[in-house]
PDB file of N, CA, C and O in Angstrom:
ATOM      1  N   MET A  39     -16.414 -47.699  74.331  1.00  0.00           N
ATOM      2  CA  MET A  39     -17.354 -47.493  75.255  1.00  0.00           C
ATOM      3  C   MET A  39     -17.133 -48.314  76.494  1.00  0.00           C
ATOM      4  O   MET A  39     -16.676 -49.494  76.299  1.00  0.00           O
ATOM      5  N   LYS A  40     -17.501 -48.022  77.651  1.00  0.00           N
ATOM      6  CA  LYS A  40     -17.304 -48.859  78.807  1.00  0.00           C
ATOM      7  C   LYS A  40     -18.392 -48.681  79.706  1.00  0.00           C
ATOM      8  O   LYS A  40     -19.237 -47.733  79.678  1.00  0.00           O
ATOM      9  N   LYS A  41     -18.648 -49.660  80.578  1.00  0.00           N
ATOM     10  CA  LYS A  41     -19.752 -49.723  81.539  1.00  0.00           C
ATOM     11  C   LYS A  41     -19.556 -48.650  82.644  1.00  0.00           C
ATOM     12  O   LYS A  41     -18.413 -48.521  83.093  1.00  0.00           O
ATOM     13  N   ASN A  42     -20.610 -48.061  83.140  1.00  0.00           N
ATOM     14  CA  ASN A  42     -20.495 -47.024  84.201  1.00  0.00           C
ATOM     15  C   ASN A  42     -21.507 -47.468  85.181  1.00  0.00           C
ATOM     16  O   ASN A  42     -22.571 -47.966  84.804  1.00  0.00           O
ATOM     17  N   THR A  43     -21.352 -47.156  86.408  1.00  0.00           N
ATOM     18  CA  THR A  43     -22.299 -47.508  87.460  1.00  0.00           C
ATOM     19  C   THR A  43     -23.665 -46.793  87.371  1.00  0.00           C
ATOM     20  O   THR A  43     -24.645 -47.276  87.705  1.00  0.00           O
ATOM     21  N   LEU A  44     -23.570 -45.562  86.968  1.00  0.00           N
ATOM     22  CA  LEU A  44     -24.909 -44.770  86.881  1.00  0.00           C
ATOM     23  C   LEU A  44     -25.577 -44.757  85.516  1.00  0.00           C
ATOM     24  O   LEU A  44     -26.711 -44.510  85.411  1.00  0.00           O
ATOM     25  N   THR A  45     -24.709 -45.114  84.469  1.00  0.00           N
ATOM     26  CA  THR A  45     -25.216 -45.152  83.115  1.00  0.00           C
ATOM     27  C   THR A  45     -24.841 -46.381  82.501  1.00  0.00           C
ATOM     28  O   THR A  45     -24.025 -47.204  83.022  1.00  0.00           O
ATOM     29  N   ASP A  46     -25.387 -46.799  81.354  1.00  0.00           N
ATOM     30  CA  ASP A  46     -25.129 -48.115  80.669  1.00  0.00           C
ATOM     31  C   ASP A  46     -23.821 -47.951  79.867  1.00  0.00           C
ATOM     32  O   ASP A  46     -23.039 -48.973  79.893  1.00  0.00           O
ATOM     33  N   HIS A  47     -23.517 -46.810  79.347  1.00  0.00           N
ATOM     34  CA  HIS A  47     -22.367 -46.698  78.411  1.00  0.00           C
ATOM     35  C   HIS A  47     -21.738 -45.221  78.525  1.00  0.00           C
ATOM     36  O   HIS A  47     -22.468 -44.341  78.823  1.00  0.00           O
ATOM     37  N   TYR A  48     -20.480 -45.146  78.249  1.00  0.00           N
ATOM     38  CA  TYR A  48     -19.741 -43.845  78.266  1.00  0.00           C
ATOM     39  C   TYR A  48     -18.983 -43.677  76.981  1.00  0.00           C
ATOM     40  O   TYR A  48     -18.388 -44.557  76.435  1.00  0.00           O
ATOM     41  N   LEU A  49     -18.956 -42.422  76.534  1.00  0.00           N
ATOM     42  CA  LEU A  49     -18.274 -42.013  75.298  1.00  0.00           C
ATOM     43  C   LEU A  49     -17.599 -40.698  75.634  1.00  0.00           C
ATOM     44  O   LEU A  49     -18.188 -39.701  76.174  1.00  0.00           O
ATOM     45  N   ASP A  50     -16.233 -40.539  75.554  1.00  0.00           N
ATOM     46  CA  ASP A  50     -15.481 -39.278  75.621  1.00  0.00           C
ATOM     47  C   ASP A  50     -15.252 -38.687  74.229  1.00  0.00           C
ATOM     48  O   ASP A  50     -14.471 -39.220  73.530  1.00  0.00           O
ATOM     49  N   LEU A  51     -15.890 -37.509  73.963  1.00  0.00           N
ATOM     50  CA  LEU A  51     -15.717 -36.965  72.780  1.00  0.00           C
ATOM     51  C   LEU A  51     -14.911 -35.593  72.857  1.00  0.00           C
ATOM     52  O   LEU A  51     -14.889 -34.746  71.881  1.00  0.00           O
ATOM     53  N   CYS A  52     -14.269 -35.338  73.917  1.00  0.00           N
ATOM     54  CA  CYS A  52     -13.419 -34.206  74.246  1.00  0.00           C
ATOM     55  C   CYS A  52     -12.348 -34.073  73.159  1.00  0.00           C
ATOM     56  O   CYS A  52     -11.689 -35.058  72.869  1.00  0.00           O
ATOM     57  N   GLY A  53     -12.151 -32.925  72.597  1.00  0.00           N
ATOM     58  CA  GLY A  53     -11.059 -32.667  71.641  1.00  0.00           C
ATOM     59  C   GLY A  53     -11.482 -33.045  70.178  1.00  0.00           C
ATOM     60  O   GLY A  53     -10.863 -32.773  69.277  1.00  0.00           O
ATOM     61  N   LEU A  54     -12.771 -33.566  69.955  1.00  0.00           N
ATOM     62  CA  LEU A  54     -13.223 -33.788  68.626  1.00  0.00           C
ATOM     63  C   LEU A  54     -14.082 -32.713  68.143  1.00  0.00           C
ATOM     64  O   LEU A  54     -14.869 -32.078  68.894  1.00  0.00           O
ATOM     65  N   THR A  55     -14.072 -32.435  66.871  1.00  0.00           N
ATOM     66  CA  THR A  55     -14.878 -31.338  66.292  1.00  0.00           C
ATOM     67  C   THR A  55     -16.005 -31.971  65.476  1.00  0.00           C
ATOM     68  O   THR A  55     -16.126 -33.202  65.286  1.00  0.00           O
ATOM     69  N   CYS A  56     -17.026 -30.984  65.242  1.00  0.00           N
ATOM     70  CA  CYS A  56     -18.161 -31.432  64.354  1.00  0.00           C
ATOM     71  C   CYS A  56     -17.636 -31.641  62.995  1.00  0.00           C
ATOM     72  O   CYS A  56     -16.830 -31.060  62.531  1.00  0.00           O
ATOM     73  N   PRO A  57     -18.182 -32.587  62.265  1.00  0.00           N
ATOM     74  CA  PRO A  57     -19.307 -33.584  62.586  1.00  0.00           C
ATOM     75  C   PRO A  57     -18.714 -34.805  63.120  1.00  0.00           C
ATOM     76  O   PRO A  57     -19.528 -35.760  63.382  1.00  0.00           O
ATOM     77  N   ILE A  58     -17.473 -34.874  63.507  1.00  0.00           N
ATOM     78  CA  ILE A  58     -16.848 -36.234  63.850  1.00  0.00           C
ATOM     79  C   ILE A  58     -17.465 -36.662  65.241  1.00  0.00           C
ATOM     80  O   ILE A  58     -17.925 -37.868  65.402  1.00  0.00           O
ATOM     81  N   ASN A  59     -17.735 -35.737  66.144  1.00  0.00           N
ATOM     82  CA  ASN A  59     -18.278 -36.045  67.462  1.00  0.00           C
ATOM     83  C   ASN A  59     -19.725 -36.569  67.294  1.00  0.00           C
ATOM     84  O   ASN A  59     -20.257 -37.417  67.973  1.00  0.00           O
ATOM     85  N   PHE A  60     -20.498 -35.932  66.446  1.00  0.00           N
ATOM     86  CA  PHE A  60     -21.852 -36.283  66.102  1.00  0.00           C
ATOM     87  C   PHE A  60     -21.938 -37.664  65.505  1.00  0.00           C
ATOM     88  O   PHE A  60     -22.769 -38.549  65.940  1.00  0.00           O
ATOM     89  N   VAL A  61     -21.062 -37.959  64.510  1.00  0.00           N
ATOM     90  CA  VAL A  61     -21.009 -39.320  63.954  1.00  0.00           C
ATOM     91  C   VAL A  61     -20.701 -40.348  64.934  1.00  0.00           C
ATOM     92  O   VAL A  61     -21.345 -41.410  65.026  1.00  0.00           O
ATOM     93  N   LYS A  62     -19.708 -40.135  65.846  1.00  0.00           N
ATOM     94  CA  LYS A  62     -19.287 -41.102  66.808  1.00  0.00           C
ATOM     95  C   LYS A  62     -20.372 -41.359  67.763  1.00  0.00           C
ATOM     96  O   LYS A  62     -20.629 -42.519  68.196  1.00  0.00           O
ATOM     97  N   CYS A  63     -21.083 -40.396  68.195  1.00  0.00           N
ATOM     98  CA  CYS A  63     -22.137 -40.460  69.064  1.00  0.00           C
ATOM     99  C   CYS A  63     -23.322 -41.271  68.509  1.00  0.00           C
ATOM    100  O   CYS A  63     -23.923 -42.135  69.218  1.00  0.00           O
ATOM    101  N   CYS A  64     -23.742 -40.931  67.320  1.00  0.00           N
ATOM    102  CA  CYS A  64     -24.737 -41.620  66.604  1.00  0.00           C
ATOM    103  C   CYS A  64     -24.433 -43.180  66.381  1.00  0.00           C
ATOM    104  O   CYS A  64     -25.311 -43.974  66.681  1.00  0.00           O
ATOM    105  N   LEU A  65     -23.187 -43.449  66.026  1.00  0.00           N
ATOM    106  CA  LEU A  65     -22.809 -44.898  66.006  1.00  0.00           C
ATOM    107  C   LEU A  65     -22.942 -45.560  67.328  1.00  0.00           C
ATOM    108  O   LEU A  65     -23.286 -46.731  67.382  1.00  0.00           O
ATOM    109  N   ALA A  66     -22.489 -44.950  68.373  1.00  0.00           N
ATOM    110  CA  ALA A  66     -22.582 -45.491  69.710  1.00  0.00           C
ATOM    111  C   ALA A  66     -24.017 -45.765  70.040  1.00  0.00           C
ATOM    112  O   ALA A  66     -24.395 -46.835  70.634  1.00  0.00           O
ATOM    113  N   LEU A  67     -24.923 -44.787  69.760  1.00  0.00           N
ATOM    114  CA  LEU A  67     -26.396 -44.966  70.127  1.00  0.00           C
ATOM    115  C   LEU A  67     -27.050 -45.979  69.273  1.00  0.00           C
ATOM    116  O   LEU A  67     -27.911 -46.696  69.799  1.00  0.00           O
ATOM    117  N   GLU A  68     -26.576 -46.167  68.084  1.00  0.00           N
ATOM    118  CA  GLU A  68     -27.213 -47.269  67.201  1.00  0.00           C
ATOM    119  C   GLU A  68     -26.988 -48.692  67.811  1.00  0.00           C
ATOM    120  O   GLU A  68     -27.845 -49.534  67.646  1.00  0.00           O
ATOM    121  N   GLY A  69     -25.853 -48.849  68.539  1.00  0.00           N
ATOM    122  CA  GLY A  69     -25.577 -50.148  69.205  1.00  0.00           C
ATOM    123  C   GLY A  69     -26.255 -50.381  70.502  1.00  0.00           C
ATOM    124  O   GLY A  69     -26.045 -51.364  71.078  1.00  0.00           O
ATOM    125  N   LEU A  70     -26.993 -49.477  70.949  1.00  0.00           N
ATOM    126  CA  LEU A  70     -27.649 -49.608  72.329  1.00  0.00           C
ATOM    127  C   LEU A  70     -29.029 -50.023  72.182  1.00  0.00           C
ATOM    128  O   LEU A  70     -29.597 -49.754  71.200  1.00  0.00           O
ATOM    129  N   SER A  71     -29.523 -50.709  73.232  1.00  0.00           N
ATOM    130  CA  SER A  71     -30.969 -51.021  73.327  1.00  0.00           C
ATOM    131  C   SER A  71     -31.738 -49.835  73.678  1.00  0.00           C
ATOM    132  O   SER A  71     -31.235 -48.765  74.058  1.00  0.00           O
ATOM    133  N   LEU A  72     -33.079 -49.809  73.487  1.00  0.00           N
ATOM    134  CA  LEU A  72     -33.912 -48.674  73.731  1.00  0.00           C
ATOM    135  C   LEU A  72     -33.869 -48.094  75.157  1.00  0.00           C
ATOM    136  O   LEU A  72     -33.999 -46.985  75.372  1.00  0.00           O
ATOM    137  N   LYS A  73     -33.548 -49.058  76.094  1.00  0.00           N
ATOM    138  CA  LYS A  73     -33.612 -48.575  77.537  1.00  0.00           C
ATOM    139  C   LYS A  73     -32.208 -48.150  77.993  1.00  0.00           C
ATOM    140  O   LYS A  73     -32.131 -47.642  79.136  1.00  0.00           O
ATOM    141  N   ASP A  74     -31.143 -48.223  77.224  1.00  0.00           N
ATOM    142  CA  ASP A  74     -29.803 -47.892  77.542  1.00  0.00           C
ATOM    143  C   ASP A  74     -29.613 -46.455  77.646  1.00  0.00           C
ATOM    144  O   ASP A  74     -30.239 -45.624  76.937  1.00  0.00           O
ATOM    145  N   ILE A  75     -28.683 -45.936  78.556  1.00  0.00           N
ATOM    146  CA  ILE A  75     -28.364 -44.639  78.708  1.00  0.00           C
ATOM    147  C   ILE A  75     -26.921 -44.402  78.262  1.00  0.00           C
ATOM    148  O   ILE A  75     -26.039 -45.244  78.596  1.00  0.00           O
ATOM    149  N   LEU A  76     -26.620 -43.421  77.578  1.00  0.00           N
ATOM    150  CA  LEU A  76     -25.229 -43.043  77.086  1.00  0.00           C
ATOM    151  C   LEU A  76     -24.825 -41.721  77.814  1.00  0.00           C
ATOM    152  O   LEU A  76     -25.470 -40.711  77.762  1.00  0.00           O
ATOM    153  N   LYS A  77     -23.688 -41.847  78.507  1.00  0.00           N
ATOM    154  CA  LYS A  77     -23.144 -40.573  79.117  1.00  0.00           C
ATOM    155  C   LYS A  77     -21.973 -40.098  78.133  1.00  0.00           C
ATOM    156  O   LYS A  77     -21.192 -40.957  77.771  1.00  0.00           O
ATOM    157  N   VAL A  78     -22.058 -38.791  77.844  1.00  0.00           N
ATOM    158  CA  VAL A  78     -21.030 -38.298  76.911  1.00  0.00           C
ATOM    159  C   VAL A  78     -20.352 -37.031  77.497  1.00  0.00           C
ATOM    160  O   VAL A  78     -21.060 -36.209  78.113  1.00  0.00           O
ATOM    161  N   ASP A  79     -19.043 -37.075  77.430  1.00  0.00           N
ATOM    162  CA  ASP A  79     -18.334 -35.829  77.754  1.00  0.00           C
ATOM    163  C   ASP A  79     -17.718 -35.210  76.424  1.00  0.00           C
ATOM    164  O   ASP A  79     -17.276 -35.902  75.484  1.00  0.00           O
ATOM    165  N   LEU A  80     -17.937 -33.899  76.368  1.00  0.00           N
ATOM    166  CA  LEU A  80     -17.482 -33.218  75.083  1.00  0.00           C
ATOM    167  C   LEU A  80     -17.226 -31.728  75.412  1.00  0.00           C
ATOM    168  O   LEU A  80     -17.544 -31.306  76.482  1.00  0.00           O
ATOM    169  N   ASP A  81     -16.527 -31.145  74.470  1.00  0.00           N
ATOM    170  CA  ASP A  81     -16.110 -29.703  74.660  1.00  0.00           C
ATOM    171  C   ASP A  81     -17.415 -28.826  74.665  1.00  0.00           C
ATOM    172  O   ASP A  81     -18.311 -29.036  73.892  1.00  0.00           O
ATOM    173  N   ALA A  82     -17.320 -27.833  75.536  1.00  0.00           N
ATOM    174  CA  ALA A  82     -18.360 -26.818  75.594  1.00  0.00           C
ATOM    175  C   ALA A  82     -18.330 -25.937  74.343  1.00  0.00           C
ATOM    176  O   ALA A  82     -17.311 -25.821  73.671  1.00  0.00           O
ATOM    177  N   GLY A  83     -19.445 -25.332  73.951  1.00  0.00           N
ATOM    178  CA  GLY A  83     -19.476 -24.429  72.734  1.00  0.00           C
ATOM    179  C   GLY A  83     -20.175 -25.005  71.633  1.00  0.00           C
ATOM    180  O   GLY A  83     -21.216 -25.697  71.750  1.00  0.00           O
ATOM    181  N   GLU A  84     -19.492 -24.780  70.451  1.00  0.00           N
ATOM    182  CA  GLU A  84     -20.146 -25.232  69.205  1.00  0.00           C
ATOM    183  C   GLU A  84     -20.367 -26.770  69.163  1.00  0.00           C
ATOM    184  O   GLU A  84     -21.369 -27.194  68.656  1.00  0.00           O
ATOM    185  N   ALA A  85     -19.381 -27.537  69.690  1.00  0.00           N
ATOM    186  CA  ALA A  85     -19.534 -28.955  69.636  1.00  0.00           C
ATOM    187  C   ALA A  85     -20.817 -29.336  70.425  1.00  0.00           C
ATOM    188  O   ALA A  85     -21.507 -30.226  69.968  1.00  0.00           O
ATOM    189  N   GLU A  86     -20.880 -28.806  71.616  1.00  0.00           N
ATOM    190  CA  GLU A  86     -22.091 -29.059  72.431  1.00  0.00           C
ATOM    191  C   GLU A  86     -23.414 -28.645  71.766  1.00  0.00           C
ATOM    192  O   GLU A  86     -24.314 -29.463  71.715  1.00  0.00           O
ATOM    193  N   THR A  87     -23.504 -27.476  71.215  1.00  0.00           N
ATOM    194  CA  THR A  87     -24.725 -27.028  70.529  1.00  0.00           C
ATOM    195  C   THR A  87     -25.056 -27.891  69.428  1.00  0.00           C
ATOM    196  O   THR A  87     -26.192 -28.278  69.220  1.00  0.00           O
ATOM    197  N   SER A  88     -24.162 -28.171  68.529  1.00  0.00           N
ATOM    198  CA  SER A  88     -24.405 -29.020  67.370  1.00  0.00           C
ATOM    199  C   SER A  88     -24.771 -30.481  67.685  1.00  0.00           C
ATOM    200  O   SER A  88     -25.682 -30.992  67.107  1.00  0.00           O
ATOM    201  N   LEU A  89     -24.144 -31.017  68.725  1.00  0.00           N
ATOM    202  CA  LEU A  89     -24.423 -32.353  69.038  1.00  0.00           C
ATOM    203  C   LEU A  89     -25.861 -32.508  69.677  1.00  0.00           C
ATOM    204  O   LEU A  89     -26.649 -33.288  69.286  1.00  0.00           O
ATOM    205  N   ILE A  90     -26.166 -31.588  70.616  1.00  0.00           N
ATOM    206  CA  ILE A  90     -27.492 -31.572  71.240  1.00  0.00           C
ATOM    207  C   ILE A  90     -28.640 -31.357  70.203  1.00  0.00           C
ATOM    208  O   ILE A  90     -29.520 -32.085  70.208  1.00  0.00           O
ATOM    209  N   ASP A  91     -28.447 -30.362  69.320  1.00  0.00           N
ATOM    210  CA  ASP A  91     -29.420 -30.037  68.316  1.00  0.00           C
ATOM    211  C   ASP A  91     -29.679 -31.266  67.419  1.00  0.00           C
ATOM    212  O   ASP A  91     -30.826 -31.617  67.090  1.00  0.00           O
ATOM    213  N   GLY A  92     -28.523 -31.830  66.942  1.00  0.00           N
ATOM    214  CA  GLY A  92     -28.600 -32.932  66.000  1.00  0.00           C
ATOM    215  C   GLY A  92     -29.286 -34.184  66.711  1.00  0.00           C
ATOM    216  O   GLY A  92     -30.138 -34.890  66.038  1.00  0.00           O
ATOM    217  N   LEU A  93     -28.904 -34.493  67.891  1.00  0.00           N
ATOM    218  CA  LEU A  93     -29.514 -35.663  68.583  1.00  0.00           C
ATOM    219  C   LEU A  93     -30.988 -35.444  68.898  1.00  0.00           C
ATOM    220  O   LEU A  93     -31.859 -36.302  68.681  1.00  0.00           O
ATOM    221  N   GLN A  94     -31.352 -34.245  69.263  1.00  0.00           N
ATOM    222  CA  GLN A  94     -32.813 -33.951  69.461  1.00  0.00           C
ATOM    223  C   GLN A  94     -33.572 -34.065  68.232  1.00  0.00           C
ATOM    224  O   GLN A  94     -34.747 -34.542  68.251  1.00  0.00           O
ATOM    225  N   GLU A  95     -33.088 -33.625  67.061  1.00  0.00           N
ATOM    226  CA  GLU A  95     -33.595 -33.713  65.783  1.00  0.00           C
ATOM    227  C   GLU A  95     -33.923 -35.215  65.447  1.00  0.00           C
ATOM    228  O   GLU A  95     -34.828 -35.550  64.792  1.00  0.00           O
ATOM    229  N   LYS A  96     -33.034 -36.008  65.980  1.00  0.00           N
ATOM    230  CA  LYS A  96     -33.143 -37.437  65.591  1.00  0.00           C
ATOM    231  C   LYS A  96     -34.055 -38.154  66.593  1.00  0.00           C
ATOM    232  O   LYS A  96     -34.339 -39.378  66.534  1.00  0.00           O
ATOM    233  N   GLY A  97     -34.553 -37.506  67.572  1.00  0.00           N
ATOM    234  CA  GLY A  97     -35.555 -38.017  68.549  1.00  0.00           C
ATOM    235  C   GLY A  97     -34.988 -38.382  69.868  1.00  0.00           C
ATOM    236  O   GLY A  97     -35.750 -39.043  70.670  1.00  0.00           O
ATOM    237  N   TYR A  98     -33.766 -38.191  70.142  1.00  0.00           N
ATOM    238  CA  TYR A  98     -33.185 -38.568  71.415  1.00  0.00           C
ATOM    239  C   TYR A  98     -33.538 -37.543  72.485  1.00  0.00           C
ATOM    240  O   TYR A  98     -33.587 -36.288  72.188  1.00  0.00           O
ATOM    241  N   THR A  99     -33.617 -37.899  73.704  1.00  0.00           N
ATOM    242  CA  THR A  99     -33.624 -36.996  74.825  1.00  0.00           C
ATOM    243  C   THR A  99     -32.167 -36.722  75.382  1.00  0.00           C
ATOM    244  O   THR A  99     -31.469 -37.610  75.535  1.00  0.00           O
ATOM    245  N   VAL A 100     -31.906 -35.477  75.491  1.00  0.00           N
ATOM    246  CA  VAL A 100     -30.507 -35.104  75.898  1.00  0.00           C
ATOM    247  C   VAL A 100     -30.660 -34.177  77.002  1.00  0.00           C
ATOM    248  O   VAL A 100     -31.406 -33.259  77.076  1.00  0.00           O
ATOM    249  N   LYS A 101     -29.988 -34.581  78.183  1.00  0.00           N
ATOM    250  CA  LYS A 101     -29.944 -33.782  79.344  1.00  0.00           C
ATOM    251  C   LYS A 101     -28.456 -33.345  79.773  1.00  0.00           C
ATOM    252  O   LYS A 101     -27.641 -34.211  79.677  1.00  0.00           O
ATOM    253  N   ILE A 102     -28.239 -32.072  80.095  1.00  0.00           N
ATOM    254  CA  ILE A 102     -26.952 -31.591  80.525  1.00  0.00           C
ATOM    255  C   ILE A 102     -26.896 -31.902  82.039  1.00  0.00           C
ATOM    256  O   ILE A 102     -27.683 -31.341  82.805  1.00  0.00           O
ATOM    257  N   ILE A 103     -25.908 -32.656  82.408  1.00  0.00           N
ATOM    258  CA  ILE A 103     -25.886 -33.026  83.860  1.00  0.00           C
ATOM    259  C   ILE A 103     -24.634 -32.256  84.554  1.00  0.00           C
ATOM    260  O   ILE A 103     -24.616 -32.146  85.669  1.00  0.00           O
ATOM    261  N   ASN A 104     -23.739 -31.719  83.721  1.00  0.00           N
ATOM    262  CA  ASN A 104     -22.632 -30.941  84.256  1.00  0.00           C
ATOM    263  C   ASN A 104     -22.109 -30.121  83.161  1.00  0.00           C
ATOM    264  O   ASN A 104     -21.913 -30.567  81.979  1.00  0.00           O
ATOM    265  N   LYS A 105     -21.692 -28.851  83.497  1.00  0.00           N
ATOM    266  CA  LYS A 105     -21.221 -28.055  82.507  1.00  0.00           C
ATOM    267  C   LYS A 105     -20.336 -26.906  83.081  1.00  0.00           C
ATOM    268  O   LYS A 105     -20.577 -26.392  84.181  1.00  0.00           O
ATOM    269  N   ASP A 106     -19.115 -26.779  82.518  1.00  0.00           N
ATOM    270  CA  ASP A 106     -18.195 -25.679  82.901  1.00  0.00           C
ATOM    271  C   ASP A 106     -17.796 -24.955  81.686  1.00  0.00           C
ATOM    272  O   ASP A 106     -18.322 -25.169  80.685  1.00  0.00           O
ATOM    273  N   SER A 107     -16.730 -24.075  81.837  1.00  0.00           N
ATOM    274  CA  SER A 107     -16.429 -23.273  80.672  1.00  0.00           C
ATOM    275  C   SER A 107     -15.652 -24.064  79.555  1.00  0.00           C
ATOM    276  O   SER A 107     -15.614 -23.665  78.371  1.00  0.00           O
ATOM    277  N   LYS A 108     -15.130 -25.350  79.828  1.00  0.00           N
ATOM    278  CA  LYS A 108     -14.525 -26.134  78.849  1.00  0.00           C
ATOM    279  C   LYS A 108     -15.188 -27.373  78.437  1.00  0.00           C
ATOM    280  O   LYS A 108     -14.956 -27.963  77.431  1.00  0.00           O
ATOM    281  N   LYS A 109     -16.013 -28.039  79.379  1.00  0.00           N
ATOM    282  CA  LYS A 109     -16.469 -29.328  79.206  1.00  0.00           C
ATOM    283  C   LYS A 109     -17.960 -29.444  79.575  1.00  0.00           C
ATOM    284  O   LYS A 109     -18.408 -28.797  80.472  1.00  0.00           O
ATOM    285  N   VAL A 110     -18.626 -30.365  78.876  1.00  0.00           N
ATOM    286  CA  VAL A 110     -20.128 -30.557  79.136  1.00  0.00           C
ATOM    287  C   VAL A 110     -20.298 -32.121  79.224  1.00  0.00           C
ATOM    288  O   VAL A 110     -19.696 -32.891  78.628  1.00  0.00           O
ATOM    289  N   THR A 111     -21.051 -32.509  80.215  1.00  0.00           N
ATOM    290  CA  THR A 111     -21.495 -33.836  80.307  1.00  0.00           C
ATOM    291  C   THR A 111     -22.883 -34.079  80.065  1.00  0.00           C
ATOM    292  O   THR A 111     -23.754 -33.329  80.747  1.00  0.00           O
ATOM    293  N   LEU A 112     -23.224 -34.908  79.065  1.00  0.00           N
ATOM    294  CA  LEU A 112     -24.643 -35.217  78.665  1.00  0.00           C
ATOM    295  C   LEU A 112     -25.026 -36.618  79.099  1.00  0.00           C
ATOM    296  O   LEU A 112     -24.283 -37.591  79.058  1.00  0.00           O
ATOM    297  N   ILE A 113     -26.306 -36.763  79.313  1.00  0.00           N
ATOM    298  CA  ILE A 113     -26.993 -38.074  79.356  1.00  0.00           C
ATOM    299  C   ILE A 113     -27.990 -38.153  78.191  1.00  0.00           C
ATOM    300  O   ILE A 113     -28.840 -37.310  78.042  1.00  0.00           O
ATOM    301  N   ILE A 114     -27.874 -39.213  77.384  1.00  0.00           N
ATOM    302  CA  ILE A 114     -28.630 -39.329  76.167  1.00  0.00           C
ATOM    303  C   ILE A 114     -29.389 -40.618  76.258  1.00  0.00           C
ATOM    304  O   ILE A 114     -28.911 -41.646  76.599  1.00  0.00           O
ATOM    305  N   SER A 115     -30.683 -40.507  75.908  1.00  0.00           N
ATOM    306  CA  SER A 115     -31.519 -41.731  75.918  1.00  0.00           C
ATOM    307  C   SER A 115     -32.517 -41.648  74.804  1.00  0.00           C
ATOM    308  O   SER A 115     -32.762 -40.527  74.225  1.00  0.00           O
ATOM    309  N   SER A 116     -33.064 -42.767  74.436  1.00  0.00           N
ATOM    310  CA  SER A 116     -34.078 -42.685  73.355  1.00  0.00           C
ATOM    311  C   SER A 116     -35.501 -42.547  73.877  1.00  0.00           C
ATOM    312  O   SER A 116     -36.424 -42.497  73.168  1.00  0.00           O
ATOM    313  N   GLU A 117     -35.633 -42.393  75.158  1.00  0.00           N
ATOM    314  CA  GLU A 117     -37.004 -42.349  75.752  1.00  0.00           C
ATOM    315  C   GLU A 117     -37.277 -40.799  75.965  1.00  0.00           C
ATOM    316  O   GLU A 117     -36.384 -39.970  76.266  1.00  0.00           O
TER     317      GLU A 117
END
């Protein structure tokens, strides 16, 4: 993870399949404080749907800020 000017942390999950991308994202989120924001890039499609559904089930707020046919960018927070 690295610092980003608009978000607190960044994670690139492109090319990873479920459940690996979900596990990596959850581990990253566990290390953040409640007010931190995580920006995530991942493949569109099944990976996107599974990750969003799983994170929302765990109580996270997930917003899609960019999406095309191959890649999705999410902003994830615990608020």
